[in-house]
Coordinates of C-alpha atoms in Angstrom, one line a residue:
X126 CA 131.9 163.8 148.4
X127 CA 129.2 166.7 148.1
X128 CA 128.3 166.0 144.2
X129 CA 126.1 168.0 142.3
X130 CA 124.0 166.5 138.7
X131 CA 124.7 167.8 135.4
X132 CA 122.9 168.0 132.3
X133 CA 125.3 168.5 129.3
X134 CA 124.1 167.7 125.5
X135 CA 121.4 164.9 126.6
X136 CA 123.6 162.8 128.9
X137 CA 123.8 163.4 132.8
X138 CA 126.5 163.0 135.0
X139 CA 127.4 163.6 138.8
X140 CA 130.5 166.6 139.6
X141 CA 131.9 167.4 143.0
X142 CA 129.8 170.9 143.7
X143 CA 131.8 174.2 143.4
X144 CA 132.1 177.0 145.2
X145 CA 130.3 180.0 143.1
X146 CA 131.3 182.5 144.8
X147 CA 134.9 181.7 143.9
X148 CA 137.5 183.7 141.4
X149 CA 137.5 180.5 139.3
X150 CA 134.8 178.1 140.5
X151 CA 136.5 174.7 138.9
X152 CA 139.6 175.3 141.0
X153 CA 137.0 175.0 143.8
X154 CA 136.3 171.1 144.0
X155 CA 138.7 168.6 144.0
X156 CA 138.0 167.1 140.3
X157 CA 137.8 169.6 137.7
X158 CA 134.8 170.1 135.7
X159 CA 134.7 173.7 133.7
X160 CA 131.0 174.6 132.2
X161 CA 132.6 177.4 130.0
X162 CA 134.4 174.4 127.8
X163 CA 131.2 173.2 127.0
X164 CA 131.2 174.8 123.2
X165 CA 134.0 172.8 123.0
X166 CA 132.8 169.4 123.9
X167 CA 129.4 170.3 121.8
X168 CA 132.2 170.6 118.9
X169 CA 133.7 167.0 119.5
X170 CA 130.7 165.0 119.5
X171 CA 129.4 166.6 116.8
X172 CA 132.5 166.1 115.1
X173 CA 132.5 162.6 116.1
X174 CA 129.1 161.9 114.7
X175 CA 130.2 162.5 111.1
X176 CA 133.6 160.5 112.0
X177 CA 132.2 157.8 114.0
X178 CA 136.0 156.0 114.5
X179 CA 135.9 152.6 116.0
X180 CA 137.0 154.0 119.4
X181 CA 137.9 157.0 121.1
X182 CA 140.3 157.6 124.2
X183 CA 139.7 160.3 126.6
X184 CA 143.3 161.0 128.1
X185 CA 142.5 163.1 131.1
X186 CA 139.1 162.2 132.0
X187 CA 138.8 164.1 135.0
X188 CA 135.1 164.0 135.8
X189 CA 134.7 162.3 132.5
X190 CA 132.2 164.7 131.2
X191 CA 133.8 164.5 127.7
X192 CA 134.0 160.4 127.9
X193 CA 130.5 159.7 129.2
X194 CA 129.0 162.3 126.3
X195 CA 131.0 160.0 123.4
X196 CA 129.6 157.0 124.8
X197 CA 126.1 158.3 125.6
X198 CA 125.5 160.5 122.5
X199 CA 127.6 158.8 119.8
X200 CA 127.7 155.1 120.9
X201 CA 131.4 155.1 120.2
X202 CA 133.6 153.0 122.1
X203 CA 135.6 154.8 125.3
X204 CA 137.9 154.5 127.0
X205 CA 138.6 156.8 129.8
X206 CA 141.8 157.6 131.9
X207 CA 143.2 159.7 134.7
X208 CA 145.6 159.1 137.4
X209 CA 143.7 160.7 140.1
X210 CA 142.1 157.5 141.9
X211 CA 139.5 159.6 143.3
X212 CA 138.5 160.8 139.4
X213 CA 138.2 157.2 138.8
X214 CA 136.1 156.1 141.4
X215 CA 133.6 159.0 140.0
X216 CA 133.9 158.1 136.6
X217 CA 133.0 154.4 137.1
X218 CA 129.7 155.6 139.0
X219 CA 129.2 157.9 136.2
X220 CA 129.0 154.9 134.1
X221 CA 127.8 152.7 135.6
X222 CA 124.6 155.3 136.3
X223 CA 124.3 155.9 132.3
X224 CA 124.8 151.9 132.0
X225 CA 127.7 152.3 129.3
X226 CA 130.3 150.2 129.6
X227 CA 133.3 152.4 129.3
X228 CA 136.7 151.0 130.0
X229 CA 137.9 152.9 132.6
X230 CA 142.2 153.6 133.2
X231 CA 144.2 154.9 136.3
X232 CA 147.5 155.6 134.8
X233 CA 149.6 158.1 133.9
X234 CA 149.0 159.8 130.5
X235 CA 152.4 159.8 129.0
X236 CA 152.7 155.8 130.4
X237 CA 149.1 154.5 128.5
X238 CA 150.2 156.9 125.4
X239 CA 153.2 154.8 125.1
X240 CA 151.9 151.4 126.0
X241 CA 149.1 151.4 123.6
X242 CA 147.4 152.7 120.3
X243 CA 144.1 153.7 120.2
X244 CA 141.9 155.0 117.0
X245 CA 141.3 158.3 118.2
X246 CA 143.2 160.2 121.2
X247 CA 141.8 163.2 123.1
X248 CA 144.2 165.4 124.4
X249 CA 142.5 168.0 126.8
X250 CA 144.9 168.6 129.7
X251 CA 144.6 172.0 132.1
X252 CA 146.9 174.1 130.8
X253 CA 149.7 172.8 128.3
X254 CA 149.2 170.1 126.5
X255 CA 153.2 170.3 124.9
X256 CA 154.2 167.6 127.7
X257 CA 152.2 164.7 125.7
X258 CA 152.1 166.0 122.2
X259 CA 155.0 163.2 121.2
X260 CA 153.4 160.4 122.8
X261 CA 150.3 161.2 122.1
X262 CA 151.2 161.2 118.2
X263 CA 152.6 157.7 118.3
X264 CA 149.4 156.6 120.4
X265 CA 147.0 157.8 117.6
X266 CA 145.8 155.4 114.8
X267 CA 144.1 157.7 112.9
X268 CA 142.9 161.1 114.8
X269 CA 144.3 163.4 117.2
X270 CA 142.1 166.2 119.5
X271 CA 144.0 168.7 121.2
X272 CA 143.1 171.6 123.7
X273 CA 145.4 174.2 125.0
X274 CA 144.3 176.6 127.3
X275 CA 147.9 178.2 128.0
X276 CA 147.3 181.0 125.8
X277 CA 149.5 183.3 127.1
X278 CA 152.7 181.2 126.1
X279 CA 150.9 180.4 122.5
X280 CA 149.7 184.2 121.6
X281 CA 153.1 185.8 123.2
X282 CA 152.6 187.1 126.0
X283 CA 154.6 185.2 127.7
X284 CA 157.7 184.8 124.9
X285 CA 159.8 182.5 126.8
X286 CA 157.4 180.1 128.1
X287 CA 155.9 179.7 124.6
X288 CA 159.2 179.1 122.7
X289 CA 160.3 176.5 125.5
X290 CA 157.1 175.1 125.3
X291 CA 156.5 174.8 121.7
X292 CA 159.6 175.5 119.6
X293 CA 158.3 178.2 118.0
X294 CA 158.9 182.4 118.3
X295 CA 155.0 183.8 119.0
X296 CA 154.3 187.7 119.2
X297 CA 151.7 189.5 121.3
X298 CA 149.8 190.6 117.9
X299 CA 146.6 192.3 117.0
X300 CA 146.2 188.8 115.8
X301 CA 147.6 186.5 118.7
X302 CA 145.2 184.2 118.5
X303 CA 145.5 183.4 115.3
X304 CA 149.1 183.0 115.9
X305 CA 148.5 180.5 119.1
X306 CA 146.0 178.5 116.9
X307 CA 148.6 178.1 114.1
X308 CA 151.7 177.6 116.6
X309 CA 149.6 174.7 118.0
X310 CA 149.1 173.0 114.9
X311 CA 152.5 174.2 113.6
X312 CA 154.3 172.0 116.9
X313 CA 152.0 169.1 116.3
X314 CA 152.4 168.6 112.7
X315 CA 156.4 169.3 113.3
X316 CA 156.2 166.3 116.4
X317 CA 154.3 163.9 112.9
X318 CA 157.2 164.2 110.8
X319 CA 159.5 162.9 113.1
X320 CA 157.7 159.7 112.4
X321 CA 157.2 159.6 108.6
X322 CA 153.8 160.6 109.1
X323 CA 151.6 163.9 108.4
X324 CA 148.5 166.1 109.7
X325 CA 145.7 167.2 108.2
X326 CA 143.5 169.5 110.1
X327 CA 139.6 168.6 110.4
X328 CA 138.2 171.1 112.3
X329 CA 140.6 174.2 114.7
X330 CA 139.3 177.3 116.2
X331 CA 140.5 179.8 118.7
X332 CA 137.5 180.5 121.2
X333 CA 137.6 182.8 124.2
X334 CA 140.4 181.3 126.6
X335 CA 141.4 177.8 124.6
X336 CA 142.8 177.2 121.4
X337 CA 141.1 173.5 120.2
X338 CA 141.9 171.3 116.8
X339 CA 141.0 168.0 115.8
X340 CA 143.2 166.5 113.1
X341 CA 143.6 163.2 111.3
X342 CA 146.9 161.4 111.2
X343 CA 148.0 160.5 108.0
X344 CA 150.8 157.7 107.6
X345 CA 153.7 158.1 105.2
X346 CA 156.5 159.9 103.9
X347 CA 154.5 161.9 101.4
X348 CA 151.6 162.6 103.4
X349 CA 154.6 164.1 106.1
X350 CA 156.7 166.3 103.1
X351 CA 152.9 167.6 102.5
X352 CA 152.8 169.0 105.9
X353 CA 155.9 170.1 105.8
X354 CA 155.1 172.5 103.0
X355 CA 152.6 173.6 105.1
X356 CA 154.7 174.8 108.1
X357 CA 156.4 178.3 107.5
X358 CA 156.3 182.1 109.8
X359 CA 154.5 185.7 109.2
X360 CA 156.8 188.2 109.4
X361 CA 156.2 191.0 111.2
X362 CA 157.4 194.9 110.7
X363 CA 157.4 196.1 114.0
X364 CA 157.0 199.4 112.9
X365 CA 153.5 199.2 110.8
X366 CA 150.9 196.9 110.2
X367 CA 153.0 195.3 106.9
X368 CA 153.4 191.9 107.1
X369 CA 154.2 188.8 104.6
X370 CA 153.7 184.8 104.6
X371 CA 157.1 183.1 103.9
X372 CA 156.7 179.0 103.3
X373 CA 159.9 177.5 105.2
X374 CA 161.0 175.5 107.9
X375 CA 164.0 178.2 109.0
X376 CA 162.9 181.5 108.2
X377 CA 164.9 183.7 105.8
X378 CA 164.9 187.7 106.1
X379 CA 162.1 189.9 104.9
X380 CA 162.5 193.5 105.3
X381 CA 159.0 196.1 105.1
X382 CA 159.0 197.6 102.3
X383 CA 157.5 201.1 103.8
X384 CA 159.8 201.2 106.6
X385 CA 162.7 199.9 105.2
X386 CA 163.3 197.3 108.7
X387 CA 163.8 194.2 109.0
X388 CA 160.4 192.3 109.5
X389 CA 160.3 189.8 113.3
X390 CA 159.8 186.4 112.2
X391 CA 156.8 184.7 114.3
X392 CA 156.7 180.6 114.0
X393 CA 157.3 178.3 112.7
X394 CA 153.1 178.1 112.0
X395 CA 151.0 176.0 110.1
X396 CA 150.3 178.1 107.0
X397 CA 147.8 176.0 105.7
X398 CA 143.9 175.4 105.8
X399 CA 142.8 175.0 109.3
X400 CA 139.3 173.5 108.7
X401 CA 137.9 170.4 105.9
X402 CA 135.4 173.0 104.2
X403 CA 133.5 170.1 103.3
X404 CA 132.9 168.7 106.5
X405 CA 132.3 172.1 107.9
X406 CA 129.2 172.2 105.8
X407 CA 128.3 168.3 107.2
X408 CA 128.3 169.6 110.6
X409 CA 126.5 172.5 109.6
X410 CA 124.0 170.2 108.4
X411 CA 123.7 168.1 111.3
X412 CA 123.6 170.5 114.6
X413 CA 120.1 171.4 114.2
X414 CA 118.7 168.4 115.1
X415 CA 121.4 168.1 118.2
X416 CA 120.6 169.0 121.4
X417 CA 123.4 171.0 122.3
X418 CA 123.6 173.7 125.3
X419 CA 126.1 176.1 122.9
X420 CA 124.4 175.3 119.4
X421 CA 123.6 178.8 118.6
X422 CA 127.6 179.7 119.5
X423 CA 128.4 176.8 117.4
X424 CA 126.2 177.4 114.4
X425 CA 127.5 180.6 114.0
X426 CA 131.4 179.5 114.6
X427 CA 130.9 176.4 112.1
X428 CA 129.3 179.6 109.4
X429 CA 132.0 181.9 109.4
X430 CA 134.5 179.0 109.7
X431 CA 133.1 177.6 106.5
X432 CA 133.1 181.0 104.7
X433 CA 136.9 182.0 106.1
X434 CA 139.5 182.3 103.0
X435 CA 142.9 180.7 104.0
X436 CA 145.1 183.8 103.0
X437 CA 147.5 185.0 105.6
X438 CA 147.9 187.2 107.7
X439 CA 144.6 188.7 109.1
X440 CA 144.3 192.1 109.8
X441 CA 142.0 193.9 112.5
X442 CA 140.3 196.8 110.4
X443 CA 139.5 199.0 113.5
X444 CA 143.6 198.7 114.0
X445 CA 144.3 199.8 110.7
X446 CA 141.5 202.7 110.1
X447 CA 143.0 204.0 114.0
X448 CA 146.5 204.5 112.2
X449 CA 145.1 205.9 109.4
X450 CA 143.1 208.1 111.6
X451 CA 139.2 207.4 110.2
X452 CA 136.0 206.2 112.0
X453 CA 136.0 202.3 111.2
X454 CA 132.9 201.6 108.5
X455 CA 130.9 199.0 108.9
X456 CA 132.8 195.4 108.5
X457 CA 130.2 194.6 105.4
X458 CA 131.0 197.8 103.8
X459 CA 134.4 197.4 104.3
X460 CA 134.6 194.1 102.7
X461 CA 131.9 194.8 100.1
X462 CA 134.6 197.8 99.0
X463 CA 137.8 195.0 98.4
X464 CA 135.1 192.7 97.1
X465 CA 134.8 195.6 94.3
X466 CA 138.3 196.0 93.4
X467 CA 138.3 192.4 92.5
X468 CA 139.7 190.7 95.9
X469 CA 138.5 188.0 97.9
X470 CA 137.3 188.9 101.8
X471 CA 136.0 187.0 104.6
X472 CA 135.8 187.6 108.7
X473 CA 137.7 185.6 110.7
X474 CA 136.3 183.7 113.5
X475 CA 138.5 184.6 116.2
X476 CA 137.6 188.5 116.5
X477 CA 134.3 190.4 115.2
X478 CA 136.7 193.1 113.6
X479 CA 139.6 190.1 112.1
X480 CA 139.3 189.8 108.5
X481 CA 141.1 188.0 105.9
X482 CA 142.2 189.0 102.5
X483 CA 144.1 188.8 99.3
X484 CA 144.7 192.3 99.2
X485 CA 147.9 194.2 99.7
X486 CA 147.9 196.5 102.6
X487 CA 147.6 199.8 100.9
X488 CA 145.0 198.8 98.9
X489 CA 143.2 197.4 102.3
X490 CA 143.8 200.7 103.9
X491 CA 142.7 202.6 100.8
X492 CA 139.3 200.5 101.4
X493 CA 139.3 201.8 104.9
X494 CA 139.7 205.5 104.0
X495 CA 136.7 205.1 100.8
X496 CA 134.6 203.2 102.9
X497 CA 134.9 205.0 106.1
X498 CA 133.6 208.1 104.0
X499 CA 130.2 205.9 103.0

């Protein structure tokens, strides 16, 4: 095999070489490795540095990129698994050439899932990662990492293939990722319950083409009627920008109150905080002195992350001052002016013109027409 070395965080690693000239150069070799997920994998190990759990499964190792970075950079126990036997053979060399000694699987996911628990559990499939969400939560001792990168089911773009995937109604919003994000969470924390036991969400973001959270599992009946609380849809008036948070597990009807329609109900979402503020700021503390190949990405992710309120729903300002036909100000003027009225602002991390709010929507577009004329 033609192999190529990579340099990822500090630890180095052999990948089949890719064609570059390609449409999508990871589709190119024969065991996937994707560069552009590196943010990503920066985000776990820091993550895993303030954790430090006793050990940590990668599920579907692949090259084992993610798997030989734990055990190199955090000297956490791994164990790493795919069913490809060639992916194997690569990531014992891998291993073997870092000299860590990394338990190394050849099973299928769903199959090792359900034969054994493990401390932490990585779930980072390409595509979906719905087909092991159940096994995977009764596989986890105490936290649970998941990636998916089928955005177009989660955001609503493709309706059907995201309610059969996940259980849940999306919509194509001006705020679809946040929606994908929340859906994800929303279907993992609904899979807990099942099983008496409840989520709590450590660190989630939606970043260019991958929705990623890393929760900790929480065992018992109260811990799953918590999360329950936290599960509930935005309704949407399909008509105008108005839309409303309602905290149930069936949603009820909400009809706009400008347009006098009944409002689409999107979810069932997690509602709730998507982040541990506090460990935010940990991590914020701590990535200076990593070498990481996106820290300057992360850095500013993990500061608007720490600084984002946890009202719902978000609104895109450049959407709303385009209704209201007015030249968008500039997003600190427009937040400095609902700041002034006595509300609480903040951007949100998924778009550069997202914000969040406890303001009403007239008085947000109000903002938009005052501040537009600064």
């Amino acid at each position: 095999m033609d192999s190529a070395l990579v340099i990822e965080g500090t630890t180095a690693f052999c990948i089949p070489r890719q064609d570059e000239s390609a449409h999508f150069p990871p589709g190119s070799a024969p065991i996937f490795f994707n560069k552009r997920m590196e943010l990503n994998r920066d985000a776990t190990i820091l993550l895993l540095l303030d954790l430090m759990p006793s050990e940590y499964l990668d599920l579907m190792a692949a090259t084992g990129v993610r798997a030989l970075r734990v055990a190199h950079e955090c000297g956490i126990p791994v164990i790493a698994n795919d069913r490809d036997s060639s992916a194997v053979m690569l990531l014992r060399e891998n291993a073997n050439r870092l000299g860590h000694p990394i338990r190394v699987v050849n099973r299928d996911a769903n199959a090792l899932l359900s034969a054994e628990r493990f401390d932490t559990v990585d779930l980072d499939p390409f595509g979906s990662p719905a087909p092991f969400i159940d096994s995977a939560i009764r596989s986890a001792r105490h936290y649970l990492f998941v990636t998916a990168t089928d955005t177009a089911p989660l955001c609503g773009a493709h309706l059907k293939a995201g309610m059969r995937r996940y259980a849940a109604r999306p919509m194509n919003t001006e705020y679809h990722p946040e929606v994908g994000l929340r859906m994800l969470i929303g279907h993992v924390a609904r899979e807990a319950m099942k099983y008496d036991r409840g989520i709590e969400p450590l660190l989630s973001f939606a970043f260019e083409h991958f929705h990623r959270t890393h929760l900790r599992m929480v065992p018992g009946v109260r811990a799953a009627d918590r999360t329950l609380a936290s599960l509930g849809y935005i309704h949407q008036c399909p008509s105008c920008a108005y839309r409303e948070v309602e905290a149930e597990l069936l949603p009820g009807a909400v009809y706009c109150p400008k347009c006098s329609v009944k409002a689409t109900p999107i979810g069932p979402l997690w509602i709730g905080d998507i982040v541990d503020r506090e460990l935010v700021l940990r991590l914020q503390g701590r990535i200076n002195d990593m070498a990481l190949g996106s820290k300057a990405r992360l850095s500013r992710l993990l500061t608007i992350l720490s600084d984002e309120l946890s009202e719902l729903p978000h609104y895109d300002y450049h959407r709303l001052a385009k209704r209201l036909r007015v030249s968008p100000p500039a997003m600190e003027i427009f937040l400095k002016e609902l700041e002034e009225r006595g509300y609480r602002s903040s951007r949100a991390h998924y778009s550069g013109t997202a914000f969040l709010t406890d303001a009403p929507l007239s008085v947000c577009e109000d903002a938009i027409r005052v501040s537009s004329q600064s």
